[in-house]
Coordinates of C-alpha atoms in Angstrom, one line a residue:
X1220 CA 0.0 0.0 0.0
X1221 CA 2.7 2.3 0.9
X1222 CA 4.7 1.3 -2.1
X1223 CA 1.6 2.0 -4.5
X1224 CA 1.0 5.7 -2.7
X1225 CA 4.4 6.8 -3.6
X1226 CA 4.3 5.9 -6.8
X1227 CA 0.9 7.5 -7.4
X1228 CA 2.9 10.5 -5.8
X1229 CA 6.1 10.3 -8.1
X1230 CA 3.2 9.8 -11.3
X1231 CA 1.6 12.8 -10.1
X1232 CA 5.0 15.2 -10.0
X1233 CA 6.1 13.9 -13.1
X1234 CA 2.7 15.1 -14.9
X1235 CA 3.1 18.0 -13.2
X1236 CA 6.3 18.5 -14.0
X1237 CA 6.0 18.0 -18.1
X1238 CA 3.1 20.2 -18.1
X1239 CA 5.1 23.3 -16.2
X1240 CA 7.8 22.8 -19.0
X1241 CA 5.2 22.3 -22.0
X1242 CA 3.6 25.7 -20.5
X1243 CA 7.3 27.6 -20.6
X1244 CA 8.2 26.6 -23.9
X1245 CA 4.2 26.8 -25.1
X1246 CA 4.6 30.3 -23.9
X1247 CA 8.0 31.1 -25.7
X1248 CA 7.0 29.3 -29.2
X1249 CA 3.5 27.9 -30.8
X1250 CA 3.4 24.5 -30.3
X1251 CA -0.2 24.8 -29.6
X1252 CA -1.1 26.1 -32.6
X1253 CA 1.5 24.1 -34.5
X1254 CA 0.6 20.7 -33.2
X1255 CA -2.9 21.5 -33.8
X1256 CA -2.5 22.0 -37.1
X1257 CA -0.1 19.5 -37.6
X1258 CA -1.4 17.0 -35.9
X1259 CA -4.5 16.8 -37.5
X1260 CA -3.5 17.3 -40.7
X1261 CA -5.3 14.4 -43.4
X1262 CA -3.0 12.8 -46.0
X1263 CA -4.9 11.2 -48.7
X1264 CA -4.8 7.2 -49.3
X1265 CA -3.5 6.3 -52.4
X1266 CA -0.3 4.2 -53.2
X1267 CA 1.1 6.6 -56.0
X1268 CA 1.1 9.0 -53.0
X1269 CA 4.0 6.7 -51.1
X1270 CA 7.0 7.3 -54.0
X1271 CA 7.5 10.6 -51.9
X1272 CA 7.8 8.4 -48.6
X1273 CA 9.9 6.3 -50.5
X1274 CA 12.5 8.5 -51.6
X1275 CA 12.4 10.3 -48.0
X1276 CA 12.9 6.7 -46.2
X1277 CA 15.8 5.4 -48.5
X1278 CA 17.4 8.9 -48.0
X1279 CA 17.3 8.3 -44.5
X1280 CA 18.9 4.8 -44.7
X1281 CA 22.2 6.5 -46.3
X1282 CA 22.1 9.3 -43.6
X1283 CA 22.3 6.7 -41.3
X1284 CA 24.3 3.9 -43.2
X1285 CA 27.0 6.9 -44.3
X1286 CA 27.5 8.0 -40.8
X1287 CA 29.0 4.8 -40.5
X1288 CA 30.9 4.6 -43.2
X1289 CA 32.5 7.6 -42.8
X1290 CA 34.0 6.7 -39.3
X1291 CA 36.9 3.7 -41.3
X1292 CA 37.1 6.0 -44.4
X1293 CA 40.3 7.3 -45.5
X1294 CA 39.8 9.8 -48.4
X1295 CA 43.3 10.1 -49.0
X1296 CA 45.0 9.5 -52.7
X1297 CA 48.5 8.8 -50.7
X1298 CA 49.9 5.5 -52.4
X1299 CA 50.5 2.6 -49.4
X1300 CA 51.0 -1.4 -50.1
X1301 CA 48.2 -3.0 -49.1
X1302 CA 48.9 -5.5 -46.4
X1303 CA 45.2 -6.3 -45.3
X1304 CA 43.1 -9.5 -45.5
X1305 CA 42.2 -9.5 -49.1
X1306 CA 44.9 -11.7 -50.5
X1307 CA 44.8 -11.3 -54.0
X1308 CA 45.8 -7.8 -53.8
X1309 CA 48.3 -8.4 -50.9
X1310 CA 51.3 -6.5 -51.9
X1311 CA 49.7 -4.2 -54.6
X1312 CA 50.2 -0.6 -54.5
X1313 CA 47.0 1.2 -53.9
X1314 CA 45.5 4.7 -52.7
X1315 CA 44.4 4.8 -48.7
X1316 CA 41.1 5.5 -50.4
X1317 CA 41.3 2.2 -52.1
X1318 CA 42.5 0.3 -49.2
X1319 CA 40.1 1.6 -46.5
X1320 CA 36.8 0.6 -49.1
X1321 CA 39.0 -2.9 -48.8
X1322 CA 39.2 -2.8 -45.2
X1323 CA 35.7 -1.7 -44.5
X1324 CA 34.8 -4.6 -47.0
X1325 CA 36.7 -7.3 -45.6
X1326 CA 38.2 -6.1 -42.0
X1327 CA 35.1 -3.6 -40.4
X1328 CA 32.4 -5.8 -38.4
X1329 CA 29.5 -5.7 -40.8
X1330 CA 31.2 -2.9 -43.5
X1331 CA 30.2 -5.0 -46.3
X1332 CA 27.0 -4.7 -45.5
X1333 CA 26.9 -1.6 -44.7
X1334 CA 28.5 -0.5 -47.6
X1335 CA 25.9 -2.5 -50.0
X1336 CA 23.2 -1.1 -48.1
X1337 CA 24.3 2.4 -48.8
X1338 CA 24.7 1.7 -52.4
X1339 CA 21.3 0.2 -52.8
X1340 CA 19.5 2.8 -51.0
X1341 CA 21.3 5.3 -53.5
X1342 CA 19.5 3.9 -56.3
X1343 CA 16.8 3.3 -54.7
X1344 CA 16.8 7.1 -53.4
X1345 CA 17.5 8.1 -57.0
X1346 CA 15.0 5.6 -58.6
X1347 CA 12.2 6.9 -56.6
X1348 CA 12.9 10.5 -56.6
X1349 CA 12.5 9.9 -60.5
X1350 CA 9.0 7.9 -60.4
X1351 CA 8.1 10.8 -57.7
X1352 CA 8.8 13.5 -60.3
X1353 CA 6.7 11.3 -62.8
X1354 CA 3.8 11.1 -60.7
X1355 CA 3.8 14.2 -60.2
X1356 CA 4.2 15.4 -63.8
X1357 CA 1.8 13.1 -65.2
X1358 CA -0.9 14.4 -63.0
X1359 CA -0.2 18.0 -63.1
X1360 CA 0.4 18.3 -59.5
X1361 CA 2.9 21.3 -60.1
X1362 CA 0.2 23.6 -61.3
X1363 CA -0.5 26.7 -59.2
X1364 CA 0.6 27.4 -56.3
X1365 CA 3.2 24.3 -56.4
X1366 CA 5.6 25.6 -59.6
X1367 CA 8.2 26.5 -56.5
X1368 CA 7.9 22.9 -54.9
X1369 CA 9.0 21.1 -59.0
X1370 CA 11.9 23.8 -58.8
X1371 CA 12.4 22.5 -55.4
X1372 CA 12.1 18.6 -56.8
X1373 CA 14.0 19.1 -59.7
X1374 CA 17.1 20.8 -58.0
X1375 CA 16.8 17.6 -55.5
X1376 CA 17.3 15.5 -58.3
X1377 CA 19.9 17.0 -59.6
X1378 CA 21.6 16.9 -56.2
X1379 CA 20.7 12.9 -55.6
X1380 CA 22.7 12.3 -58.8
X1381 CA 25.5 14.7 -58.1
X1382 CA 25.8 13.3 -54.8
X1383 CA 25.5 9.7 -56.3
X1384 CA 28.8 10.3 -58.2
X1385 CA 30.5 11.7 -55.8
X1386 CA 30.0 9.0 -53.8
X1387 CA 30.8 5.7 -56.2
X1388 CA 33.7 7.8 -57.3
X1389 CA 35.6 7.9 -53.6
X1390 CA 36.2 4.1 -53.5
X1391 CA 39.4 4.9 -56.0
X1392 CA 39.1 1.4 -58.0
X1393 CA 39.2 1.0 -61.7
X1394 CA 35.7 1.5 -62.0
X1395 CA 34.9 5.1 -60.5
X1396 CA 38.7 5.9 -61.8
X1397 CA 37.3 5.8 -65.1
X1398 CA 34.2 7.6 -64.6
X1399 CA 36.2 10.6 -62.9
X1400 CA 38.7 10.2 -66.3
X1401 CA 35.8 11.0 -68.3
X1402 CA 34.8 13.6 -65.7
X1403 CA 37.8 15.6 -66.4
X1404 CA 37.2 15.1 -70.0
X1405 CA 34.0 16.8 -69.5
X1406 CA 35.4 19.6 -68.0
X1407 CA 38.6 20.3 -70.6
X1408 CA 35.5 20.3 -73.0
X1409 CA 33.9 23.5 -71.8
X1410 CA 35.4 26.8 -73.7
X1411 CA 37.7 29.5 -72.0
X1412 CA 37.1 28.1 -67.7
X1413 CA 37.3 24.3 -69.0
X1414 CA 41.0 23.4 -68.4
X1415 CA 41.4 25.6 -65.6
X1416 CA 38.3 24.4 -63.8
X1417 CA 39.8 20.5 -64.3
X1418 CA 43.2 21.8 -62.8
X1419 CA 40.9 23.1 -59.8
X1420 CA 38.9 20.1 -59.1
X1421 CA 41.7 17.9 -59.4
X1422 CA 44.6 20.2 -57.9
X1423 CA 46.6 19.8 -60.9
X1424 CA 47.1 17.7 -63.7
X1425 CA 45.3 14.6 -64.5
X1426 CA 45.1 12.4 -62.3
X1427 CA 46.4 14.9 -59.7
X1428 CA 46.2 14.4 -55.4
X1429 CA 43.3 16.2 -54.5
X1430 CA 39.9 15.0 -56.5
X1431 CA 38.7 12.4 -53.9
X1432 CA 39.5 14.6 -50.9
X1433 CA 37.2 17.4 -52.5
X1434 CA 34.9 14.7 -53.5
X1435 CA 34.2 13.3 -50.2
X1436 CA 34.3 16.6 -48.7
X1437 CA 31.3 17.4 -50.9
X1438 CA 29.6 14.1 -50.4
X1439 CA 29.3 14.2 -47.2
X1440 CA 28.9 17.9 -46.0
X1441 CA 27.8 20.1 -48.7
X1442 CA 25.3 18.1 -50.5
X1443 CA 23.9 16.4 -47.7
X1444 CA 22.9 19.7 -46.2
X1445 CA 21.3 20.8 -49.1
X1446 CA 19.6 17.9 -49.4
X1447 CA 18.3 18.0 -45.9
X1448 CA 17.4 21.8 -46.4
X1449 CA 15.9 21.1 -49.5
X1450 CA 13.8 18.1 -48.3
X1451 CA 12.4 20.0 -45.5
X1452 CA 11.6 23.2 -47.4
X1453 CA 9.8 20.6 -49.7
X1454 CA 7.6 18.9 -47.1
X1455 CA 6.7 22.5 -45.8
X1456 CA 5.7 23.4 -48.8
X1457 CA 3.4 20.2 -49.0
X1458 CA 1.9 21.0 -45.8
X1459 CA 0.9 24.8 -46.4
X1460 CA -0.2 24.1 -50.0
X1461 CA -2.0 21.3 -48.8
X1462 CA -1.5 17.8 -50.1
X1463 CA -3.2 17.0 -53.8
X1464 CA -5.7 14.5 -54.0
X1465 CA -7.7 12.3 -56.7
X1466 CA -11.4 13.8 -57.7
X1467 CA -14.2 11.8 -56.2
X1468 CA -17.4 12.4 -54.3
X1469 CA -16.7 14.8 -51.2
X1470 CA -13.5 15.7 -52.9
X1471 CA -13.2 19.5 -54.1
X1472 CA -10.3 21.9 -54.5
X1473 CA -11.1 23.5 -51.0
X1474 CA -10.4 20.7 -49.2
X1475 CA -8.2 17.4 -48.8
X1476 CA -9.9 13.8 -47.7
X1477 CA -7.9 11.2 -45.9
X1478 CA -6.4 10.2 -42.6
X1479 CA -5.0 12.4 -39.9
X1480 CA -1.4 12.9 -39.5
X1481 CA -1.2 11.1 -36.0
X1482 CA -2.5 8.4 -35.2
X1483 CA -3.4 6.8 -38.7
X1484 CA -0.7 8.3 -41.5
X1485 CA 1.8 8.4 -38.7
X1486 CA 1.5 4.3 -37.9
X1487 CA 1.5 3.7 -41.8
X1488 CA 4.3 6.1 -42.5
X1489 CA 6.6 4.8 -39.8
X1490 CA 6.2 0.4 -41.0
X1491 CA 6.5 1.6 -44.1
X1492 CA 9.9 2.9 -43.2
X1493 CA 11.0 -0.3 -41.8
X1494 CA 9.9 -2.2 -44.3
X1495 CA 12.4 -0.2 -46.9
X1496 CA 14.8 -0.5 -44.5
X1497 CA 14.1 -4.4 -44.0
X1498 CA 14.1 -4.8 -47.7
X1499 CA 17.3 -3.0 -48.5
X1500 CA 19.1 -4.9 -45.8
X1501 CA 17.7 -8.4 -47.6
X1502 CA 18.5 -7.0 -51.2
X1503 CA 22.4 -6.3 -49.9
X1504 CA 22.8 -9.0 -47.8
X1505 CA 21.8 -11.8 -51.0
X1506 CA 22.8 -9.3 -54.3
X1507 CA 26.5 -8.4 -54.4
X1508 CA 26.8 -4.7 -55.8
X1509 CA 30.1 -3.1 -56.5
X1510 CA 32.7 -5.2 -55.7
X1511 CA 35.7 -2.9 -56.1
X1512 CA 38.0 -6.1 -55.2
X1513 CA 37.6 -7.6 -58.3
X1514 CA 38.1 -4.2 -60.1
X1515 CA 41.3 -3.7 -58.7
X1516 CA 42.8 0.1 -57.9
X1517 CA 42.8 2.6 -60.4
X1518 CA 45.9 3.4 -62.6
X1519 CA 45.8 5.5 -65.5
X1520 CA 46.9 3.3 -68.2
X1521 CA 44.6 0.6 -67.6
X1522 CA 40.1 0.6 -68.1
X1523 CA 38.1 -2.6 -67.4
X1524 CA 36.3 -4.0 -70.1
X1525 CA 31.9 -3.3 -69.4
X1526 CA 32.9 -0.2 -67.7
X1527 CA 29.0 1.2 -66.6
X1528 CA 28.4 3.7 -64.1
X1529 CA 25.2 3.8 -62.3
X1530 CA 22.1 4.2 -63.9
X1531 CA 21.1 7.6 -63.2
X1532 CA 24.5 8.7 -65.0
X1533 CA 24.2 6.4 -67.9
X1534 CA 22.2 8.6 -70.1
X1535 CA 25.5 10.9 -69.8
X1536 CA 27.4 7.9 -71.2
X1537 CA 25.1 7.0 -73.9
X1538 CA 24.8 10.9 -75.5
X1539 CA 28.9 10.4 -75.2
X1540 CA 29.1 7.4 -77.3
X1541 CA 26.6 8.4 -80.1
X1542 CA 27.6 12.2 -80.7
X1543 CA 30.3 11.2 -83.7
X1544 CA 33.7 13.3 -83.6
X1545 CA 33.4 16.5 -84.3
X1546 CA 35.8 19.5 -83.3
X1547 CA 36.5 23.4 -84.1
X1548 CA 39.5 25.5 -83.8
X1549 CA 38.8 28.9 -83.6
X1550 CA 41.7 31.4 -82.9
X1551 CA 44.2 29.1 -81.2
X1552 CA 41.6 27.5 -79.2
X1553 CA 39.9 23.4 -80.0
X1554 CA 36.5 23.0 -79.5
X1555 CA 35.4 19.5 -78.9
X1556 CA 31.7 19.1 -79.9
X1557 CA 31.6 15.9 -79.7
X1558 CA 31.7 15.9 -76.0
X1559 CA 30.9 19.4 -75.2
X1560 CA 27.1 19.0 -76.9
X1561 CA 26.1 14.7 -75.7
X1562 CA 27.8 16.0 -71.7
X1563 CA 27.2 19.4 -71.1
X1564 CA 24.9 21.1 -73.4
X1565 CA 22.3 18.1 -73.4
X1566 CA 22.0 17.7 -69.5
X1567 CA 21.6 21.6 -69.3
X1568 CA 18.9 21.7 -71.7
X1569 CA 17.1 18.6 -70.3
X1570 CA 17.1 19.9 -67.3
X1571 CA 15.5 23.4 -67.7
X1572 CA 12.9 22.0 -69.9
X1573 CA 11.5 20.7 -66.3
X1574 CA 12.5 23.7 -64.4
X1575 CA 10.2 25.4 -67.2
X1576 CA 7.8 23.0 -68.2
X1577 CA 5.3 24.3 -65.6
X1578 CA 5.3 28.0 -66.6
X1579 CA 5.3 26.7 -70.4
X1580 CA 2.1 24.8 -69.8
X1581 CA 0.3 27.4 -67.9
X1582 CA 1.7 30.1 -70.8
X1583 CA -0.1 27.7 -73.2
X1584 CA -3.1 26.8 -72.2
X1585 CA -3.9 30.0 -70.0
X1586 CA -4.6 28.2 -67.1
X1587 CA -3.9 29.9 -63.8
X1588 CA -6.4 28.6 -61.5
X1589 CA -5.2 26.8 -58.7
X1590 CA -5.2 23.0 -58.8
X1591 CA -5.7 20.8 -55.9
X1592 CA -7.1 18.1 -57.8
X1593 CA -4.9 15.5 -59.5
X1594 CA -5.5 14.7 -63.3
X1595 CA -5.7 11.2 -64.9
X1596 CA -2.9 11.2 -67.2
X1597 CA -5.7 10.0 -69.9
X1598 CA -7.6 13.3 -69.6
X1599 CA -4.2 15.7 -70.5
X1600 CA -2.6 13.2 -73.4
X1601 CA -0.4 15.9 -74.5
X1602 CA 1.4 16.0 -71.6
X1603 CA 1.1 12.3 -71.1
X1604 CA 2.7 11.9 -74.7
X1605 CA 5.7 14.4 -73.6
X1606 CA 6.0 12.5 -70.5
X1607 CA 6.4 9.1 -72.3
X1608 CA 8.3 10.7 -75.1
X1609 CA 11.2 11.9 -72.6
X1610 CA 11.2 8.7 -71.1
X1611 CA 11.7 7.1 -74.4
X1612 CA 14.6 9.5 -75.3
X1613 CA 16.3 8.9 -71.5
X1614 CA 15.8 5.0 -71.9
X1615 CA 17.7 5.0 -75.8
X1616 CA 20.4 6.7 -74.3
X1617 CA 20.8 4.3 -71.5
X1618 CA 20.8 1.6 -74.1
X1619 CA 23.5 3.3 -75.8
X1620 CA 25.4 3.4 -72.6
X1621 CA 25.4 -0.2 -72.8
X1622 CA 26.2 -0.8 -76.5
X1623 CA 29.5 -2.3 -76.1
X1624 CA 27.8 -5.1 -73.5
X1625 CA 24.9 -5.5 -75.8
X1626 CA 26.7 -6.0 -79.0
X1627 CA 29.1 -8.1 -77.0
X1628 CA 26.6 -10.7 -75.4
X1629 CA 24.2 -10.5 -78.8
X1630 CA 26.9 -11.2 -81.0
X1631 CA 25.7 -7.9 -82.9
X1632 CA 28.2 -5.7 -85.0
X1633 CA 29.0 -2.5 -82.5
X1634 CA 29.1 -0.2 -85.1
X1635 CA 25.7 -1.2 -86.6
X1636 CA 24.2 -1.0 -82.8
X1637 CA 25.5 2.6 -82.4
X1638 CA 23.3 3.4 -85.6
X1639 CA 20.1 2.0 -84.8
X1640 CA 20.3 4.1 -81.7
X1641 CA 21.1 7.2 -83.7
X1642 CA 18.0 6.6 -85.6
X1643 CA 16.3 5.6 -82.7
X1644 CA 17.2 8.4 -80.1
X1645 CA 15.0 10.6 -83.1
X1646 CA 12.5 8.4 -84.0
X1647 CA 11.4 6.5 -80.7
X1648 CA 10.5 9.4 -78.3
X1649 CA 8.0 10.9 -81.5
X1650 CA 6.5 7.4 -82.0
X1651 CA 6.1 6.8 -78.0
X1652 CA 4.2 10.5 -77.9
X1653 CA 2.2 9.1 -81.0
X1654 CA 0.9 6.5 -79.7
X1655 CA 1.1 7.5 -75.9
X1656 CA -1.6 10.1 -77.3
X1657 CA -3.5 7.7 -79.2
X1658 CA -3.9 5.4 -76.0
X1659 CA -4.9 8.2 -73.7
X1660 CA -7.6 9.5 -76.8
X1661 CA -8.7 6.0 -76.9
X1662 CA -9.4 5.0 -72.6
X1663 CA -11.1 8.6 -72.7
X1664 CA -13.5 7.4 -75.2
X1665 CA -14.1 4.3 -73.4
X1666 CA -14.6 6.2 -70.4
X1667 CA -17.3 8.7 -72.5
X1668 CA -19.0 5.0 -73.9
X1669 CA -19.1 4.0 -70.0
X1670 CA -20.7 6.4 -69.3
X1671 CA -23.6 7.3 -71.6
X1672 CA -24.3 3.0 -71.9
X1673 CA -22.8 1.6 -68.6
X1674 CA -20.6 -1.7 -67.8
X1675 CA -20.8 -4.2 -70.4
X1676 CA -22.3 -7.5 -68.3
X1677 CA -21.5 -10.2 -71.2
X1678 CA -25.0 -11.2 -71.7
X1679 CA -27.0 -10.8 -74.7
X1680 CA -30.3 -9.2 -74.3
X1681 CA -33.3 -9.9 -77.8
X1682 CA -35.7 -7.2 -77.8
X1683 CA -39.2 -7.5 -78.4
X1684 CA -38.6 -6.6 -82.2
X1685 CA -35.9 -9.4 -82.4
X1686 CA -32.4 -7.3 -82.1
X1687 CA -29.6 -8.5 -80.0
X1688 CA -28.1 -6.0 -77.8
X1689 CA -25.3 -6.3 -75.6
X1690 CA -26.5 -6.0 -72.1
X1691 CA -25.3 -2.9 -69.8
X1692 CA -25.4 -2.5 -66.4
X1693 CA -24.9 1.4 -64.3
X1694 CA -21.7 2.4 -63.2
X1695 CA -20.7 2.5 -59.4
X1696 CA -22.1 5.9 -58.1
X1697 CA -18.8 6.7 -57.0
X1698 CA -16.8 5.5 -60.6
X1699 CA -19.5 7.7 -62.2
X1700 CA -19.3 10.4 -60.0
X1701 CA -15.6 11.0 -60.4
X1702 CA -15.8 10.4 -64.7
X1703 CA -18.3 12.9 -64.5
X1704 CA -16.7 15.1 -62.6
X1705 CA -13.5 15.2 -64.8
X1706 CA -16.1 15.4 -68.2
X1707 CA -17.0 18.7 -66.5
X1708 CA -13.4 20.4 -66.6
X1709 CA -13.0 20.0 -70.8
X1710 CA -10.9 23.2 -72.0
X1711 CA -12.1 26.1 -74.2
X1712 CA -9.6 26.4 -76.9
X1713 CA -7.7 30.3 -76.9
X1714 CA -9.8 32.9 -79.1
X1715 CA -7.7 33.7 -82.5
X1716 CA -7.1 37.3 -83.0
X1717 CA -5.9 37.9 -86.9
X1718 CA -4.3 41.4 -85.5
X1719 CA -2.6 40.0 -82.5
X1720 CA 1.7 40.0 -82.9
X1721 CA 3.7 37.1 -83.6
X1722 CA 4.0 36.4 -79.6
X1723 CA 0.2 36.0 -79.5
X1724 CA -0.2 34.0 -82.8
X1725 CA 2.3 30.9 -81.8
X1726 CA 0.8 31.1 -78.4
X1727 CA -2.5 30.4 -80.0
X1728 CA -1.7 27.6 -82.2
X1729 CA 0.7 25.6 -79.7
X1730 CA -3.1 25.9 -77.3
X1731 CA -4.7 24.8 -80.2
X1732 CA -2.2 21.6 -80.5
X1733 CA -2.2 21.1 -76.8
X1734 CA -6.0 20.7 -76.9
X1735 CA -7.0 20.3 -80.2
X1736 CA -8.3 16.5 -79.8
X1737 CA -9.4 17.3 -76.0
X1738 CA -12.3 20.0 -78.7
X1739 CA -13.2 17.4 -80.8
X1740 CA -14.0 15.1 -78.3
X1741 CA -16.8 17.7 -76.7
X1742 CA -19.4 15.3 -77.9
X1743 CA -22.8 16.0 -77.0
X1744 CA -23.2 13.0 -74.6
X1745 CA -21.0 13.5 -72.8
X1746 CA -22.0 17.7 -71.7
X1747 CA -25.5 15.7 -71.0
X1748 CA -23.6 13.0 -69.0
X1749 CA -22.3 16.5 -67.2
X1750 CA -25.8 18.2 -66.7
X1751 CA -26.6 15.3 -64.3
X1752 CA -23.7 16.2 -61.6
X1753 CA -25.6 16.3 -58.3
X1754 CA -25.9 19.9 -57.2
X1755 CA -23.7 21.7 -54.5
X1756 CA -24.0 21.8 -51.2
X1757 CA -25.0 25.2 -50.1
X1758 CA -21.8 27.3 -49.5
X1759 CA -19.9 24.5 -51.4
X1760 CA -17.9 25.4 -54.5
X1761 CA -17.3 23.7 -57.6
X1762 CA -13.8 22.4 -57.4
X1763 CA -13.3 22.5 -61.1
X1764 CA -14.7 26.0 -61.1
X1765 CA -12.4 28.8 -61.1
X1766 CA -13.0 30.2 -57.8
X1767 CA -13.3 26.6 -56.1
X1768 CA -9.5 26.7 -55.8
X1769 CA -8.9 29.3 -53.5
X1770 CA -7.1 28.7 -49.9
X1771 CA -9.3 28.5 -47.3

């Protein structure tokens, strides 16, 4: 009795206790108000909504898995003898950086695993910052407000493969040796700053003492933190803008549907964090990546036969090996086109396509409502046929990467395979937006025949007259409800003016081409399928309307 009195005592002055210091620091900063907000906040359900989580949980696993690393890392290009347990190179001469990856593999409790789980969740970090981007392209979730957040997404992919070079580059084996040779090709390309921004990065010439110092200190300071800085800027701005969600009944643009932060999303987001981590531990603990052992250290006058880098970087090595040789000399001074256009010009223009794409499309199509609501890629099959087009052009380029190991293991002449991907780094990405386009057209027809006749049943109904029809049955309320829904957002094509500039006349015509099939597909049925929406509630707004997207 006693005993359970002074407990009750000690229970009571510890909740008294946390409540004094909640009230201090409550009064000195908003938790309140934050937590309220936060705390509550719904996240809709839907699995394409997890490649964020995904990306965000594997970067987590090389915070964590790097930390570790980095405590038996020497990033040193000092030469030593190797003298640990690795027998085959016993004796060679090698960088510290070389023998410390050696050590960590084959010395350091658990190091090999380590090190193969940070390289998996690298591409997997990568991979699904990629999809991410997709998703979110495909479905238009960077319309107004969110254009800053795909600046913000873009840069972080831009940084995820920057800081995935740097990193496979440190080990100092044949491998990475030959992808920072090519590096430094890259940069003697660039006119007037090229060779003296080489003899920077590498503190002299080629292969020079100071490259994997700088490298590690960049991997491992400066773009982790702006990864971290990034990342959380990012999920602010998902928070304020509030989180996009697919149309369906109860769904508008003034509001979001789904569980609350804590206790449901919370529960869900945390297991699905140890399940990546679970499943990157199996994946490196069965699949052998990067084993710079059998590589062997780097040395300038020697190059492995297969060399590939990783797959975000292939692309880079594809648009190397297809650009034939070109070269100008202008006063004194060679210009190497054939590596100044496939590694620096190419990227650069890639890349601010997406920085732009956003403003491009809203320039186009004059659209500057906001947008909470997610679109089916069917319903914008321009943009679905860009989307697929790019991909197309990335993927032939990756090929291309590979054409030495494809000709190789297909017994295929090397010079024949670097043709057909000439042809095909044109042809492919205009055929995949062809019929990309086509498929979207055609699902949005089905979807229009769904609607006006319902679900085909598979039976065979005779009339009274003798016909056959196929029988029909009605949609789910809630299917038909959300088709309808989108039917009711169909653009108005941009009002031709014969006296407007040159500016106004291509701005015109691309809004024509944009939505030219999305006009000829405003079939009658399908604006009566639209009259039978069932009406507001009172003080509830339209959410395709152009007021319905306003915050709150």
């Amino acid at each position: 009795m006693f005993l359970s009195r002074r407990r009750a005592r000690w229970r009571a002055k510890v909740r008294k206790a946390e409540w004094r210091g909640y009230g201090s620091v409550d009064g000195r900063l908003p938790v309140s108000e934050a937590a309220r907000g936060l705390l509550r906040k719904p996240f809709p359900d839907h699995w394409s909504f997890l490649l964020g989580e995904l990306a965000l949980y594997s970067f987590a696993v090389l915070l964590l898995t790097g930390v570790y690393l980095t405590l038996f890392f020497d990033p040193s290009m000092a030469q030593t003898t190797y003298t640990g347990s690795y027998e085959p190179l016993r004796g060679t001469r090698m960088s510290e950086a070389y023998a410390s990856t050696l050590d960590i593999s084959f010395d350091v409790r658990g190091g090999l695993l380590v090190r193969q789980v940070h390289h998996w969740a690298a591409l997997l970090f990568v991979a699904s910052a990629a999809v991410h981007m997709l998703r979110v392209f495909l479905t238009g979730a960077f319309r107004r407000p969110r254009e800053v957040n795909w600046v913000i997404g873009v840069t972080l992919f831009v940084l995820a493969m920057v800081e995935g070079f740097s990193g496979y580059s440190l080990p100092d084996d044949l491998l990475s040796g030959t992808g920072l040779r090519i590096a430094h090709g890259i940069m003697l390309s660039i006119p007037v700053v090229g060779t003296y921004l080489a003899f920077f990065a590498f503190g002299g010439e080629y292969p020079g003492e100071e490259i994997i110092p700088r490298l590690y200190s960049l991997h491992i300071l400066l773009v982790p933190g702006l990864l971290v800085g990034l990342i959380t800027l990012h999920l602010i701005l998902v928070v304020y803008h509030k989180h996009t969600q697919w149309a369906g009944p109860g769904r508008t643009g003034r509001n979001v549907v789904g569980q609350p932060m804590v206790p449901q999303f919370a529960t869900k987001s945390t297991g699905l964090f140890f399940l990546v981590t679970g499943v990157l531990v199996l994946v490196a603990g069965l699949f052998q990546i990067n084993p710079v052992w059998a590589y062997g250290p780097y040395r300038t006058d020697k190059i492995s036969f297969g060399s590939q880098p990783d797959w975000y970087i292939g692309f880079l090595e594809g648009s190397l090996r297809l650009v034939p040789a070109m070269e100008t000399t202008l006063w004194g001074h060679t210009i190497a086109w054939s590596v100044l256009l496939p590694a620096v010009v190419l990227p650069a223009v890639l890349f601010l396509l997406l920085y732009l794409y956003p403003f491009f499309e809203r320039w186009v199509t004059g659209d500057s409502r906001e947008h909470h609501l997610c679109d089916r890629p069917r319903d914008r099959p321009v943009r679905t046929g860009l989307g697929a087009a790019g991909a197309t052009f990335y993927a032939v380029l990756l090929l291309a990467g590979g054409d030495d190991v494809i000709a190789h293991v297909l017994h295929v002449s090397l010079n024949g395979l670097v043709w057909v991907t000439r042809v095909a780094l044109v042809v492919a990405p205009v055929l995949a937006f062809l019929v990309t386009k086509r498929l979207c057209l055609a699902l949005r027809d089905r979807d229009a025949e769904r609607l006006a006749e319902g679900e085909p049943t598979g039976e065979v109904v005779q009339s009274v007259e003798g016909a056959f029809h196929p029988g029909h049955r009605p949609l789910p309320e809630q299917e038909r409800y959300t088709l309808l829904a989108r039917a009711r957002e169909l653009p108005r094509p941009m009002a031709a003016d014969g006296d407007a500039g040159p500016v106004r006349r291509l701005r015109t015509r691309l809004n024509h081409w944009y939505y030219r099939d999305a006009y000829r597909q405003r079939l009658a049925r399908e604006e009566r399928e639209v009259r039978e929406l069932p009406p507001h509630a009172p003080g509830e707004l339209d959410p395709y309307e152009p007021g319905a997207s306003s915050r709150d």
